[in-house]
C-alpha positions as a printed NumPy array, in Angstrom:
array([[ 10.589,  -7.067,  -4.096],
       [ 11.659,  -3.681,  -5.435],
       [ 10.491,  -0.358,  -4.   ],
       [ 10.18 ,   2.359,  -6.614],
       [  9.48 ,   6.024,  -7.237],
       [  8.414,   7.865, -10.41 ],
       [ 11.22 ,   9.453, -12.381],
       [ 10.641,  13.089, -13.324],
       [ 12.678,  15.68 , -15.191],
       [ 14.082,  13.418, -17.923],
       [ 14.74 ,  15.108, -21.236],
       [ 13.642,  12.02 , -23.15 ],
       [ 12.528,   8.444, -22.741],
       [ 15.09 ,   5.842, -21.763],
       [ 15.704,   3.052, -24.269],
       [ 14.57 ,  -0.377, -23.039],
       [ 17.226,  -2.747, -21.773],
       [ 18.089,  -5.469, -24.264],
       [ 17.223,  -8.232, -21.834],
       [ 13.878,  -6.655, -20.865],
       [ 12.057,  -6.667, -24.22 ],
       [  9.999,  -9.716, -23.254],
       [  9.247,  -8.576, -19.721],
       [  5.584,  -7.665, -19.346],
       [  3.206,  -6.527, -16.639],
       [  0.871,  -9.367, -15.67 ],
       [ -0.923,  -7.765, -12.725],
       [ -1.622,  -4.336, -11.246],
       [ -2.876,  -4.151,  -7.681],
       [ -3.988,  -1.46 ,  -5.285],
       [ -4.675,  -1.771,  -1.585],
       [ -7.073,   1.087,  -0.799],
       [ -6.766,   0.588,   2.976],
       [ -3.301,   0.072,   4.416],
       [ -2.761,  -3.555,   5.495],
       [ -6.18 ,  -4.703,   4.194],
       [ -7.245,  -6.635,   1.105],
       [ -6.116,  -5.725,  -2.397],
       [ -7.867,  -5.241,  -5.725],
       [ -6.472,  -6.515,  -9.029],
       [ -6.846,  -4.074, -11.935],
       [ -6.489,  -4.24 , -15.704],
       [ -5.269,  -0.625, -15.75 ],
       [ -4.422,   2.055, -13.225],
       [ -3.871,   5.803, -13.146],
       [ -0.849,   7.477, -11.652],
       [ -1.38 ,   9.799,  -8.69 ],
       [  1.155,  12.024,  -6.891],
       [  1.45 ,   9.361,  -4.169],
       [  1.655,   6.253,  -6.396],
       [ -1.087,   4.289,  -8.12 ],
       [ -4.454,   5.978,  -7.729],
       [ -6.339,   4.683,  -4.657],
       [ -3.398,   2.715,  -3.333],
       [ -3.07 ,   2.932,   0.462],
       [ -4.911,   6.229,   0.7  ],
       [ -6.928,   5.02 ,   3.699],
       [ -5.716,   3.587,   6.977],
       [ -6.901,   2.307,  10.335],
       [ -5.577,   4.292,  13.311],
       [ -5.888,   3.967,  17.074],
       [ -7.129,   6.673,  19.462],
       [ -3.696,   8.355,  19.26 ],
       [ -3.67 ,   8.474,  15.454],
       [ -1.077,   5.681,  15.07 ],
       [ -1.604,   3.538,  11.956],
       [ -2.439,  -0.126,  12.515],
       [ -1.141,  -3.087,  10.495],
       [ -1.491,  -6.859,  10.312],
       [  1.493,  -7.102,  12.626],
       [ -0.813,  -5.71 ,  15.299],
       [ -4.147,  -7.088,  14.06 ],
       [ -4.072, -10.137,  11.813],
       [ -7.817,  -9.7  ,  11.203],
       [ -7.027,  -6.686,   9.028],
       [ -6.185,  -9.172,   6.284],
       [ -9.853, -10.214,   6.225],
       [-11.128,  -6.69 ,   5.447],
       [-12.07 ,  -6.629,   1.765],
       [-12.583,  -3.176,   0.22 ],
       [-14.833,  -2.757,  -2.808],
       [-14.273,   0.462,  -4.771],
       [-17.199,   2.06 ,  -6.583],
       [-15.655,   5.07 ,  -8.268],
       [-18.785,   5.901, -10.244],
       [-20.538,   6.813,  -7.001],
       [-17.402,   7.866,  -5.138],
       [-17.681,   5.294,  -2.359],
       [-15.927,   2.288,  -0.9  ],
       [-17.603,  -0.669,   0.819],
       [-15.845,  -2.572,   3.602],
       [-16.593,  -6.27 ,   3.981],
       [-15.386,  -8.834,   6.519],
       [-16.574, -12.235,   7.675],
       [-19.274, -11.97 ,  10.312],
       [-19.75 ,  -8.224,   9.777],
       [-22.407,  -6.187,   8.01 ],
       [-21.008,  -4.353,   4.995],
       [-20.137,  -0.695,   5.577],
       [-20.335,   1.835,   2.746],
       [-18.382,   5.075,   3.169],
       [-17.81 ,   8.086,   0.898],
       [-14.57 ,   9.007,  -0.835],
       [-15.641,  12.547,  -1.781],
       [-17.138,  15.58 ,  -0.041],
       [-15.455,  14.569,   3.186],
       [-16.464,  17.523,   5.344],
       [-20.058,  17.413,   4.107],
       [-20.156,  13.722,   5.062],
       [-19.193,  14.404,   8.666],
       [-15.44 ,  13.763,   8.447],
       [-13.013,  15.791,  10.547],
       [ -9.396,  16.735,   9.87 ],
       [ -6.599,  15.072,  11.848],
       [ -2.999,  13.895,  11.465],
       [ -2.05 ,  10.222,  11.326],
       [  1.346,   8.839,  12.331],
       [  3.289,   5.826,  11.103],
       [  5.991,   6.069,  13.775],
       [  8.559,   7.324,  11.263],
       [  8.735,  10.146,   8.766],
       [  6.23 ,  12.955,   8.386],
       [  2.682,  12.76 ,   9.753],
       [ -0.065,  12.238,   7.167],
       [ -2.798,  14.88 ,   6.847],
       [ -6.058,  12.967,   6.914],
       [ -9.825,  12.995,   7.258],
       [-11.294,  10.898,  10.071],
       [-14.587,   9.169,   9.267],
       [-17.598,   9.453,  11.582],
       [-18.621,   7.094,  14.371],
       [-20.15 ,   4.388,  12.158],
       [-16.726,   3.492,  10.739],
       [-15.174,   3.625,  14.219],
       [-17.767,   1.233,  15.634],
       [-17.344,  -1.168,  12.706],
       [-13.553,  -1.334,  12.991],
       [-13.514,  -1.478,  16.777],
       [-15.996,  -4.364,  16.806],
       [-13.855,  -6.284,  14.334],
       [-10.366,  -5.555,  15.653],
       [-10.61 ,  -5.044,  19.428],
       [ -8.924,  -7.934,  21.236],
       [ -7.615,  -9.514,  18.023],
       [ -4.047, -10.881,  17.99 ],
       [ -1.219,  -9.743,  15.749],
       [  1.486, -11.707,  13.96 ],
       [  5.125, -12.445,  14.702],
       [  7.754, -12.693,  11.979],
       [  7.359, -16.481,  12.164],
       [  3.635, -16.273,  11.515],
       [  2.653, -17.078,  15.105],
       [ -0.02 , -15.176,  16.965],
       [  1.127, -12.229,  19.048],
       [ -1.147, -11.238,  21.916],
       [ -1.225,  -7.669,  23.138],
       [ -2.542,  -6.276,  26.383],
       [ -4.648,  -3.281,  25.401],
       [ -7.277,  -1.284,  27.21 ],
       [-10.044,   0.943,  25.907],
       [ -9.423,  -0.057,  22.309],
       [-10.88 ,   2.282,  19.693],
       [-10.039,   2.194,  15.992],
       [-10.843,   4.865,  13.431],
       [-10.811,   4.923,   9.643],
       [ -8.939,   7.806,   8.017],
       [ -8.35 ,   8.957,   4.459],
       [ -5.506,  11.018,   3.02 ],
       [ -6.444,  14.704,   2.904],
       [ -5.349,  15.65 ,  -0.592],
       [ -6.485,  19.255,  -0.071],
       [ -3.965,  19.839,   2.721],
       [ -0.768,  21.793,   2.137],
       [  1.071,  19.203,   4.233],
       [  2.756,  16.278,   2.511],
       [  4.424,  13.113,   3.739],
       [  7.742,  13.417,   1.903],
       [  9.864,  10.383,   1.087],
       [ 13.071,  12.356,   1.656],
       [ 12.146,  12.741,   5.349],
       [ 11.73 ,   9.003,   5.882],
       [ 13.907,   5.914,   6.248],
       [ 15.872,   5.259,   3.035],
       [ 14.768,   8.517,   1.435],
       [ 18.131,  10.23 ,   1.266],
       [ 18.125,  10.081,  -2.546],
       [ 14.494,  11.137,  -2.996],
       [ 13.476,  14.3  ,  -4.784],
       [ 11.65 ,  17.106,  -2.943],
       [  8.382,  16.32 ,  -4.741],
       [  8.383,  12.581,  -3.915],
       [  5.463,  11.904,  -1.587],
       [  3.414,   9.004,  -0.25 ],
       [  0.135,   8.426,   1.557],
       [  0.126,   5.4  ,   3.919],
       [  2.687,   2.929,   2.477],
       [  5.496,   2.086,   4.881],
       [  8.07 ,   3.892,   2.733],
       [  7.797,   4.107,  -1.072],
       [  4.9  ,   4.611,  -3.544],
       [  5.369,   1.441,  -5.624],
       [  6.19 ,  -2.171,  -4.817],
       [  7.225,  -4.405,  -7.713],
       [  8.01 ,  -8.094,  -7.899],
       [  8.151, -10.844, -10.505],
       [  6.254, -14.055, -11.091],
       [  9.54 , -15.929, -11.531],
       [ 10.682, -14.781,  -8.097],
       [  7.518, -16.147,  -6.492],
       [  8.01 , -19.439,  -8.342],
       [ 11.516, -19.659,  -6.896],
       [ 10.231, -18.998,  -3.373],
       [  7.784, -21.883,  -3.744],
       [ 10.521, -24.101,  -5.177],
       [ 12.638, -23.452,  -2.096],
       [  9.746, -23.841,   0.354],
       [  7.445, -26.392,  -1.326],
       [  5.428, -27.027,   1.831],
       [  4.015, -23.495,   2.079],
       [  2.357, -22.696,  -1.289],
       [  3.155, -18.984,  -1.004],
       [  0.84 , -16.712,  -2.989],
       [  1.613, -13.294,  -4.459],
       [ -0.697, -11.457,  -2.077],
       [  1.731, -12.277,   0.769],
       [  4.077,  -9.667,  -0.723],
       [  1.396,  -7.054,  -1.486],
       [  2.969,  -5.73 ,  -4.724],
       [  1.51 ,  -2.985,  -6.896],
       [  3.167,  -4.21 , -10.089],
       [  3.782,  -7.854, -10.973],
       [  5.944,  -8.606, -14.009],
       [  6.827, -11.817, -15.824],
       [  9.457, -12.812, -18.359],
       [ 12.603, -12.541, -16.225],
       [ 15.483, -14.774, -17.219],
       [ 16.393, -15.357, -13.572],
       [ 14.383, -15.139, -10.361],
       [ 15.016, -12.004,  -8.301],
       [ 16.521, -10.136, -11.271],
       [ 14.248,  -7.245, -10.277],
       [ 16.454,  -6.745,  -7.202],
       [ 19.18 ,  -5.447,  -9.515],
       [ 17.088,  -2.908, -11.398],
       [ 17.868,   0.75 , -10.872],
       [ 15.314,   2.075, -13.362],
       [ 12.56 ,   0.743, -15.595],
       [ 10.12 ,   2.082, -18.141],
       [  6.482,   1.007, -18.25 ],
       [  4.415,   1.564, -21.383],
       [  5.334,   3.339, -24.601],
       [  5.22 ,   6.796, -26.145],
       [  3.267,   9.508, -24.369],
       [  1.836,   6.977, -21.898],
       [  5.231,   5.727, -20.762],
       [  6.177,   6.021, -17.103],
       [  9.727,   5.665, -15.84 ],
       [ 10.344,   4.473, -12.281],
       [ 13.565,   4.637, -10.303],
       [ 14.691,   2.614,  -7.325],
       [ 16.118,   4.373,  -4.272],
       [ 17.388,   1.292,  -2.49 ],
       [ 21.178,   1.162,  -2.228],
       [ 21.423,  -2.577,  -1.672],
       [ 19.553,  -5.188,  -3.769]])
């Protein structure tokens, strides 16, 4: 898995690497709500924080701390359905009534401004959705176990659990800057993110997943375990993407160049 940032300020386009001419994008994915289900796309727009609609919403507790599957494994069962024509997103989960919430006109729809915290880096300026979203999430997640690194259930002792849904406030002058976070020492001042752990883009390769399944044949690991934004295919060797420092996607005026900030593959 490679974590990437857009490259800006280049005088011209970089020539493709000789061994990358057959590498192609085979999947684009966004995860509108941090740590919840993803959506596979045939195309995607770039936003200042990464792919448009990727991890721009999050679940937070009463203190504004973002929640993940490490804390609530049930978050993996939340399936978002984007309807951009009407500016809304519908949340679905087994055993729950669907919940439709707006993505525009936040204040007019009863949302209030707040700041969310990931436990590292800058806080995220956000809109908190009204009580209906809070009741839906609290009913689903309260008392649910998390996950250990081994995949076992992790039980937490919590009291007075309340969970809110929040959305990045793009109108705020505040930004969560990559350079203020872990591993961001080589970031540019304009590099920013919404609710990803660290970087705007996650990239991996189909050949790398095939190699994982070759090594662990009993598990049948699927790509959604890694939650990438960009999946490529055509690598000569599995995990070659770990060595990339820069790559260009697309051609001509629609080309986008990404750079990797990680120091170690």
